[in-house]
GROMACS .gro file of C-alpha atoms in nm:
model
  326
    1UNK     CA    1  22.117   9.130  10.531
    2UNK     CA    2  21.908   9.283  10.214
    3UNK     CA    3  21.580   9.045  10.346
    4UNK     CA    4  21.416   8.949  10.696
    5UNK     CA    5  21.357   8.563  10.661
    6UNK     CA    6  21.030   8.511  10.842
    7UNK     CA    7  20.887   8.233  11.038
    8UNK     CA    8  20.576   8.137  11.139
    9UNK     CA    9  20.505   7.986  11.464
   10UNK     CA   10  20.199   7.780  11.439
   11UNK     CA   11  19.929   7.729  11.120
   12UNK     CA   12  19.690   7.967  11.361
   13UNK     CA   13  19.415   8.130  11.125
   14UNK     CA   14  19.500   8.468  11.198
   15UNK     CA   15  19.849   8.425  11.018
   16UNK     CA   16  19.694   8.198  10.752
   17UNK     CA   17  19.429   8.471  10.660
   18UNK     CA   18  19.624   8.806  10.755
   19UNK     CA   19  19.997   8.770  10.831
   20UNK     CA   20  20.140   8.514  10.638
   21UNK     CA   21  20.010   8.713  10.275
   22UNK     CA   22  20.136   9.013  10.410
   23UNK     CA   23  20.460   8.933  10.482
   24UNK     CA   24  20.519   8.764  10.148
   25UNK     CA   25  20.378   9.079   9.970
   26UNK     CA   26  20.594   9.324  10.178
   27UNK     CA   27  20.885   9.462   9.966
   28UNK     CA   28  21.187   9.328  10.238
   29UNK     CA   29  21.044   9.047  10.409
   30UNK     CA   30  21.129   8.645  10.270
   31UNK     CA   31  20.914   8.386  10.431
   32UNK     CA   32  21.103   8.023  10.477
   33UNK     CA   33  20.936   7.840  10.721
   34UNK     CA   34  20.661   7.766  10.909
   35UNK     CA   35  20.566   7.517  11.229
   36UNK     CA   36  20.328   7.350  11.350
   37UNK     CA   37  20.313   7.075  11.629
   38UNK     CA   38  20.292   6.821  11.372
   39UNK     CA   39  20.502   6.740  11.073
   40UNK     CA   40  20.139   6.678  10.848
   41UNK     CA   41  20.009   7.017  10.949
   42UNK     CA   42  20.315   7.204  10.866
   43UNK     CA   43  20.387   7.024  10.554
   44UNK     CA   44  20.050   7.070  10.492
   45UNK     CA   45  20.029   7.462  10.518
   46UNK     CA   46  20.357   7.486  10.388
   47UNK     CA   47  20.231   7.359  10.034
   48UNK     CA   48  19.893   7.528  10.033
   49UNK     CA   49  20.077   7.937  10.143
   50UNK     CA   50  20.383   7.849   9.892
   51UNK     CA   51  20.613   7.836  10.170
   52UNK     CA   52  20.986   7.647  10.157
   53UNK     CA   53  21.000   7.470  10.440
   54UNK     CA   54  20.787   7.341  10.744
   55UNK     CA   55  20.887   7.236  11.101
   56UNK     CA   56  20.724   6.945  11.295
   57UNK     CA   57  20.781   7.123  11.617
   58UNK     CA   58  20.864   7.486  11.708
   59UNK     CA   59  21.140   7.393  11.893
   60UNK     CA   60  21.266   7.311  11.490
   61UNK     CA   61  21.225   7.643  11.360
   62UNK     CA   62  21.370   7.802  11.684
   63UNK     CA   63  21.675   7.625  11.565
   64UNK     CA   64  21.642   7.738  11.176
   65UNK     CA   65  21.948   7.933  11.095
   66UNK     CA   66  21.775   8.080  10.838
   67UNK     CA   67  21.552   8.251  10.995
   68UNK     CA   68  21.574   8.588  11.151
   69UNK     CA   69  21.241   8.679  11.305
   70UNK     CA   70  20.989   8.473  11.372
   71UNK     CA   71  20.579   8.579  11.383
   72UNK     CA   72  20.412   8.428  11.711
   73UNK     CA   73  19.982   8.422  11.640
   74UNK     CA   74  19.977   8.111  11.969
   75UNK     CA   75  19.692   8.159  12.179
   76UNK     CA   76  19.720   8.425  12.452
   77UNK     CA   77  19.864   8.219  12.732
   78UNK     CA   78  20.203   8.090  12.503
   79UNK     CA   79  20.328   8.434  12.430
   80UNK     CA   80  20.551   8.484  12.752
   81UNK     CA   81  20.753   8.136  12.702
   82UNK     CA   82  20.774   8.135  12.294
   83UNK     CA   83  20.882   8.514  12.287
   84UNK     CA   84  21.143   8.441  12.548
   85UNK     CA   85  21.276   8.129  12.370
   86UNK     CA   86  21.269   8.272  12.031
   87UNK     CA   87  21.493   8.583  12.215
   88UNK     CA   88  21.722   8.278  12.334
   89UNK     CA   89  21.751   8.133  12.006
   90UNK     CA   90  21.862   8.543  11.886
   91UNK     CA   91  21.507   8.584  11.662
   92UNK     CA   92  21.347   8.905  11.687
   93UNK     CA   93  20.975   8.870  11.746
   94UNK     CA   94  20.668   9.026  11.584
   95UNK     CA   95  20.383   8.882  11.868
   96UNK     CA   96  20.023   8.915  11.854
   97UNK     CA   97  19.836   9.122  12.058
   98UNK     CA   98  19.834   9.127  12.391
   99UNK     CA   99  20.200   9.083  12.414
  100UNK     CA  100  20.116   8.928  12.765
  101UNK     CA  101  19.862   8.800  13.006
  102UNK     CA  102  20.020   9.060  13.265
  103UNK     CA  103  20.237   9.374  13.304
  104UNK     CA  104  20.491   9.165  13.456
  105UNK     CA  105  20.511   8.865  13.168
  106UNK     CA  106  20.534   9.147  12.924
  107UNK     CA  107  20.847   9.299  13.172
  108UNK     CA  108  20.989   8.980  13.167
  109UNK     CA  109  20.952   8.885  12.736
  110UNK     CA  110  21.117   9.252  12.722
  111UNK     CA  111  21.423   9.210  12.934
  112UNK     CA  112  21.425   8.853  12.731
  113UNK     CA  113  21.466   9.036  12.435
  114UNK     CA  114  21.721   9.302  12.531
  115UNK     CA  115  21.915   9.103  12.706
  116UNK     CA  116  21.983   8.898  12.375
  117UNK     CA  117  21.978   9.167  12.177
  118UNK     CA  118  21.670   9.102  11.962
  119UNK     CA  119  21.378   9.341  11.826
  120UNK     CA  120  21.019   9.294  12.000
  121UNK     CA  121  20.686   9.478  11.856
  122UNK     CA  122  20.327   9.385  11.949
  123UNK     CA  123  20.123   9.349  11.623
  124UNK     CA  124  19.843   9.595  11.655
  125UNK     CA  125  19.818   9.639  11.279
  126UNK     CA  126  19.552   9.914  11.283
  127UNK     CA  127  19.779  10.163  11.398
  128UNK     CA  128  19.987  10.166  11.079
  129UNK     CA  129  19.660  10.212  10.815
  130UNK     CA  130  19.695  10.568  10.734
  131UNK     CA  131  19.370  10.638  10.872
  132UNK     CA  132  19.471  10.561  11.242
  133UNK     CA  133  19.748  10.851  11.158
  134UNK     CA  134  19.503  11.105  11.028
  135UNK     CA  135  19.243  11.033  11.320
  136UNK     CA  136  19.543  11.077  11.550
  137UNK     CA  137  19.700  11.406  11.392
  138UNK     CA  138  19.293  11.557  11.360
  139UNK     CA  139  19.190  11.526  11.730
  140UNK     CA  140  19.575  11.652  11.838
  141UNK     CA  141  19.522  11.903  11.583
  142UNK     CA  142  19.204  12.044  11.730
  143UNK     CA  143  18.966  11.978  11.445
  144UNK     CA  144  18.690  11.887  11.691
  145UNK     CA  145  18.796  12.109  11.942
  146UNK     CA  146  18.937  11.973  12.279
  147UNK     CA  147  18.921  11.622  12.299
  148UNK     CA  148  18.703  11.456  12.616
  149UNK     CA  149  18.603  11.113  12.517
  150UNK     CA  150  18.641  10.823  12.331
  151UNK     CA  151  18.408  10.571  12.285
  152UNK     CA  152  18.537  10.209  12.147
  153UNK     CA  153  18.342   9.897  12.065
  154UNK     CA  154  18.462   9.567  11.896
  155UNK     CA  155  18.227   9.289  11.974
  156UNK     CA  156  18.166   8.929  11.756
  157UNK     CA  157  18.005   8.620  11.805
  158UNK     CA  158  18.175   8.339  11.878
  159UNK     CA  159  18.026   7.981  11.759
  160UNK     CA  160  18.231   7.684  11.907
  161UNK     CA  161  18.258   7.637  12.236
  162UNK     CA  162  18.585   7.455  12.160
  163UNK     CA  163  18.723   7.860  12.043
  164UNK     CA  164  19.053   7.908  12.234
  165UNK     CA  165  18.859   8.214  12.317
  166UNK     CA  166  18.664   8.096  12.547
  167UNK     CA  167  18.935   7.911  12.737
  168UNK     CA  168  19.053   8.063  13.065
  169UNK     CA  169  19.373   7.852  13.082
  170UNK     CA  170  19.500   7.948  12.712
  171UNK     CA  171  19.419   8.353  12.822
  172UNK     CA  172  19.053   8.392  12.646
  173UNK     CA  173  18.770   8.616  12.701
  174UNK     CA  174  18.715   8.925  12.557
  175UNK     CA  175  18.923   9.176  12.687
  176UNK     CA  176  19.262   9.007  12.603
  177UNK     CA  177  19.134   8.940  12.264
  178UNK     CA  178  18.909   9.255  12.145
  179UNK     CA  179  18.886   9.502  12.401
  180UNK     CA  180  19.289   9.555  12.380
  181UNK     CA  181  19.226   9.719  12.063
  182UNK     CA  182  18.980   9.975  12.247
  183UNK     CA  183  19.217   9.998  12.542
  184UNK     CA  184  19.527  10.091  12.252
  185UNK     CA  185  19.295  10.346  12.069
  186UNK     CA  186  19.166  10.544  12.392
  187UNK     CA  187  19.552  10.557  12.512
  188UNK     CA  188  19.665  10.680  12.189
  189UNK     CA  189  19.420  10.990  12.154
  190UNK     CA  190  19.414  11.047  12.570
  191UNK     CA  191  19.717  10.904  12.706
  192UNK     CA  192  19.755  10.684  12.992
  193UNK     CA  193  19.475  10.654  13.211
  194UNK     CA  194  19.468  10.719  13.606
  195UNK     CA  195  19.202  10.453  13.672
  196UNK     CA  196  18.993  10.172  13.508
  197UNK     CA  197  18.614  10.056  13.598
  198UNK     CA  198  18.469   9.739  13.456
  199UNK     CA  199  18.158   9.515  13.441
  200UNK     CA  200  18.164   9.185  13.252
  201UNK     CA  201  17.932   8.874  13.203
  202UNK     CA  202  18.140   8.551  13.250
  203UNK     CA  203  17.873   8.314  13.108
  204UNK     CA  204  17.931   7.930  13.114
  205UNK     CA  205  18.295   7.931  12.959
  206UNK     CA  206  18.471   8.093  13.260
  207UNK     CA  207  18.604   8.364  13.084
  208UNK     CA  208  18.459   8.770  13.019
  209UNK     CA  209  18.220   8.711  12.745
  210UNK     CA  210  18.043   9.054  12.691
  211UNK     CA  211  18.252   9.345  12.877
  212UNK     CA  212  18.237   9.699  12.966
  213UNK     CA  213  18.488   9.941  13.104
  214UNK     CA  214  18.550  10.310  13.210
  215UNK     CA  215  18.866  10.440  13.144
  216UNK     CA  216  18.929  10.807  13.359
  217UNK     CA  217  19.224  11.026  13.217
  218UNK     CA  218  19.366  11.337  13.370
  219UNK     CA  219  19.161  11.604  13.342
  220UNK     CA  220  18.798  11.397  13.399
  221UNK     CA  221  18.821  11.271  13.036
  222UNK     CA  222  18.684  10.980  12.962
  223UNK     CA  223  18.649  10.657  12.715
  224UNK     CA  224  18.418  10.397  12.724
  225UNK     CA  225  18.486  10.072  12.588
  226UNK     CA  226  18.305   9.771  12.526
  227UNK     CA  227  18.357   9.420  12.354
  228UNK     CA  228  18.236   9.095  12.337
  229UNK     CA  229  18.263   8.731  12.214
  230UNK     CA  230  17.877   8.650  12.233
  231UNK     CA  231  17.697   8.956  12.041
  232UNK     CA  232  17.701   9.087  11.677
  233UNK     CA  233  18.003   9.192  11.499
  234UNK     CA  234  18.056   9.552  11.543
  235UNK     CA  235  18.360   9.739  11.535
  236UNK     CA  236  18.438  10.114  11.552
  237UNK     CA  237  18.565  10.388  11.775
  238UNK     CA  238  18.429  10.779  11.829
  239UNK     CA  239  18.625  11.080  11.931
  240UNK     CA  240  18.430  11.323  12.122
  241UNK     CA  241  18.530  11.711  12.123
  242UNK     CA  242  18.363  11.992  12.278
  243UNK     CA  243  18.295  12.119  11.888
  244UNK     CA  244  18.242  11.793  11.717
  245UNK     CA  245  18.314  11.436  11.687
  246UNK     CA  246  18.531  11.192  11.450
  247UNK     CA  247  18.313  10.829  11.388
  248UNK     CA  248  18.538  10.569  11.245
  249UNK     CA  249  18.367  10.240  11.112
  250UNK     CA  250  18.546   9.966  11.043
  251UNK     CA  251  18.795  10.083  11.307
  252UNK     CA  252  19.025   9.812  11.337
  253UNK     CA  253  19.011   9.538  11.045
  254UNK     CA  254  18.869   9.779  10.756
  255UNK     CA  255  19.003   9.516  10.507
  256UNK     CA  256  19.168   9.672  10.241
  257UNK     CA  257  18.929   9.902  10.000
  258UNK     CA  258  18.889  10.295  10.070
  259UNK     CA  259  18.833  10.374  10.463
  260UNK     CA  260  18.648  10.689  10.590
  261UNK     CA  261  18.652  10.899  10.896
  262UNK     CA  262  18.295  11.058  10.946
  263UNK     CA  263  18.324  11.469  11.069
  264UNK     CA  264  18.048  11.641  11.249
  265UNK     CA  265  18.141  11.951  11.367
  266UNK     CA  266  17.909  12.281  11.455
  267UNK     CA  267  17.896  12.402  11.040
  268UNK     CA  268  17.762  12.018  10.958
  269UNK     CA  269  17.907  11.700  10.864
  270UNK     CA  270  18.145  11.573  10.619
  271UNK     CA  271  18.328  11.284  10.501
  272UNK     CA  272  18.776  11.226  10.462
  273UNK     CA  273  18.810  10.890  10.265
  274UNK     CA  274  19.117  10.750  10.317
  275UNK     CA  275  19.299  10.552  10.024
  276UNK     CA  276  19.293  10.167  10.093
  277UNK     CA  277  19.596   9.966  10.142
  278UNK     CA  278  19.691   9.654  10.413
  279UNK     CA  279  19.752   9.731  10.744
  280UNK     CA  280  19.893   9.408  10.803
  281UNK     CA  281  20.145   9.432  10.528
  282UNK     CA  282  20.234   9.811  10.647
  283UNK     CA  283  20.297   9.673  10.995
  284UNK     CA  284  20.559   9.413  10.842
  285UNK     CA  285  20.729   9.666  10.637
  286UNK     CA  286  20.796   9.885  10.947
  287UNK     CA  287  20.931   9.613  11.151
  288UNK     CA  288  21.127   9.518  10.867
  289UNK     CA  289  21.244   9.904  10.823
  290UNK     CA  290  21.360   9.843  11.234
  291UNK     CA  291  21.545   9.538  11.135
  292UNK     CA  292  21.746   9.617  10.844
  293UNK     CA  293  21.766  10.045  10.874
  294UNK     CA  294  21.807  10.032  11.268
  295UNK     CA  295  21.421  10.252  11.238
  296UNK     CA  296  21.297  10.328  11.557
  297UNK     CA  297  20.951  10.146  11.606
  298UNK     CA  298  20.668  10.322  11.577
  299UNK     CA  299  20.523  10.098  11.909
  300UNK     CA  300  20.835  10.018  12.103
  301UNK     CA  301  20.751   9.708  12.343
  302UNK     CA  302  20.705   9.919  12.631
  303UNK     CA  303  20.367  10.057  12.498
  304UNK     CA  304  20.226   9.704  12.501
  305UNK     CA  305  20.348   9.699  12.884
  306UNK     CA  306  20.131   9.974  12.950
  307UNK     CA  307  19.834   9.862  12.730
  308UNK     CA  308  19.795   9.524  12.904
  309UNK     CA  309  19.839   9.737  13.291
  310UNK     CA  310  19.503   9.883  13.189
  311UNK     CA  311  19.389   9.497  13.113
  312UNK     CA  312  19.534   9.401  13.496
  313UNK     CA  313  19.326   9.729  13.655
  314UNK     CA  314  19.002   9.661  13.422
  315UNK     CA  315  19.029   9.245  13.531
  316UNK     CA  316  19.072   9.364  13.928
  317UNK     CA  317  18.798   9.554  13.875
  318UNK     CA  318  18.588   9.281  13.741
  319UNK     CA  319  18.689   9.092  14.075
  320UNK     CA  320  18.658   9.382  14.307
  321UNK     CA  321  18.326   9.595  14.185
  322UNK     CA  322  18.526   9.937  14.241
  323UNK     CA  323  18.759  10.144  14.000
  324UNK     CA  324  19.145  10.045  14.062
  325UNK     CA  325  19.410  10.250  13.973
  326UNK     CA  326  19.675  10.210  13.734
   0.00000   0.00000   0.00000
């Protein structure tokens, strides 16, 4: 195989708006199909994205021979059983974050996929922009000095009470879908963390609406993470050293024009700009560089195991008032 035929399970906006144009931009990827639950809406996106064929059901493209991985943007709470059948029907799987509601649903969508011999990956996009890299290789570099916090905030507002967001039963609230990406950038830069403290306000809906969370890392660092569904869009991430910091706006969905990473160190402050490119697009190039050139991936399946175990701890936490370990 020269291309990976691509599927898309479900007309969710995410794909629409993000994955969907990157995959038909990136230089190996082929998009065929896409499914929705009913014939009008697939036939429907199917004209309107330029795509060949659509599926009344996702049981339909499951069974499309010619497809050979399939994208999965379904709320939160259909990840474990979609993943899993797609890995029955021999489709590798690129699955939006978080890969599961739990550690163990994410054990079980892995030994899914091994067992029939298909490729998982998680889609956190922002770790392929270039810029993620460059944070990455400053702070293990030393440019600031030894690392000893990071500080992570992605917050929005969300309108409609209707927003699968703000449904417990299809895995909403906050921390599943925002505060992953500050749980992923802290363990990244600091590792993986010995203990997790959070607060939240559950509002009306039933799920964490506003959250915020301690993470503890060997050696008393620390990263502090917050996120929300009911406040102002904001979205960046700080890393603290003991002889400066690195301030990255835009942290996670910096669109595509020039990025920057903001340095203030002891002899002043200065500015690395970052060319602009699509994350999105880079992450479906990589997983197509796994599929067809046997490349390792860059965030094997087991990472996303041990980013949602820092969701479990920070959700006990919630329930219990008291740090849990991890």
């Amino acid at each position: 195989m020269d291309k990976v035929r691509w599927g898309v399970l479900s007309v969710a906006n995410i794909g629409v708006r993000a994955v969907i144009p990157a995959i038909q931009h990136a230089r190996r990827s082929q998009l065929v199909a896409i499914a929705s639950r009913t014939a009008d809406r697939a036939q429907e996106a199917a004209q309107r994205l330029g795509i060949p064929k659509a599926h009344g059901s996702y049981d339909a493209l499951l069974a499309d021979p010619d497809v050979d991985a399939i994208y999965i943007p379904l709320p939160n709470s259909m990840h474990r059983e979609w993943t899993i059948r797609c890995a029955q029907a021999g489709t590798h799987v690129l699955c939006e974050k978080p890969l599961g509601l739990n550690a163990a649903e994410c054990e079980e969508m892995i030994a899914a996929c091994r067992q029939h011999n298909v490729t998982l990956m998680e889609a956190f996009m922002y770790r392929f922009h270039p810029r993620t890299e460059r944070v990455a290789r400053l702070a293990a570099e030393g440019a600031i000095g030894d690392v000893r916090m990071v500080r992570a905030s992605f917050t929005f507002a969300v309108r409609s009470p209707d927003n699968i967001r703000l449904i417990p039963q299809l895995g909403g609230g906050a921390l599943y879908d925002v505060g992953c990406y500050g749980v992923n950038v802290s363990r990244m830069l600091l590792g993986e963390p010995r203990d997790a403290l959070a607060r939240a306000d559950f509002g009306t809906s039933g799920v964490d609406e506003v959250t915020a969370a301690v993470l503890r890392f060997d050696g008393d660092r620390l990263a502090v993470i917050d996120c929300g569904l009911r406040v102002s869009r904001r979205q960046e991430y700080e890393v603290i050293g003991t002889h400066g910091h690195l301030t990255v706006p835009l942290g996670f969905l910096p669109g595509t024009g020039d990025t920057a990473i903001h340095v203030t160190k002891d002899t002043g402050p200065s500015v690395i700009t970052v060319p602009g490119t699509d994350e999105y697009q880079l992450m479906v190039e990589h997983f197509e560089d796994a599929l067809l050139d046997g490349a390792p991936l860059r965030l094997p399946p087991d990472d996303a195991t041990k980013n949602v175990r820092v969701i479990d701890a920070l959700y006990q936490s919630m329930k219990t008032g008291r740090a849990e370990a991890i």
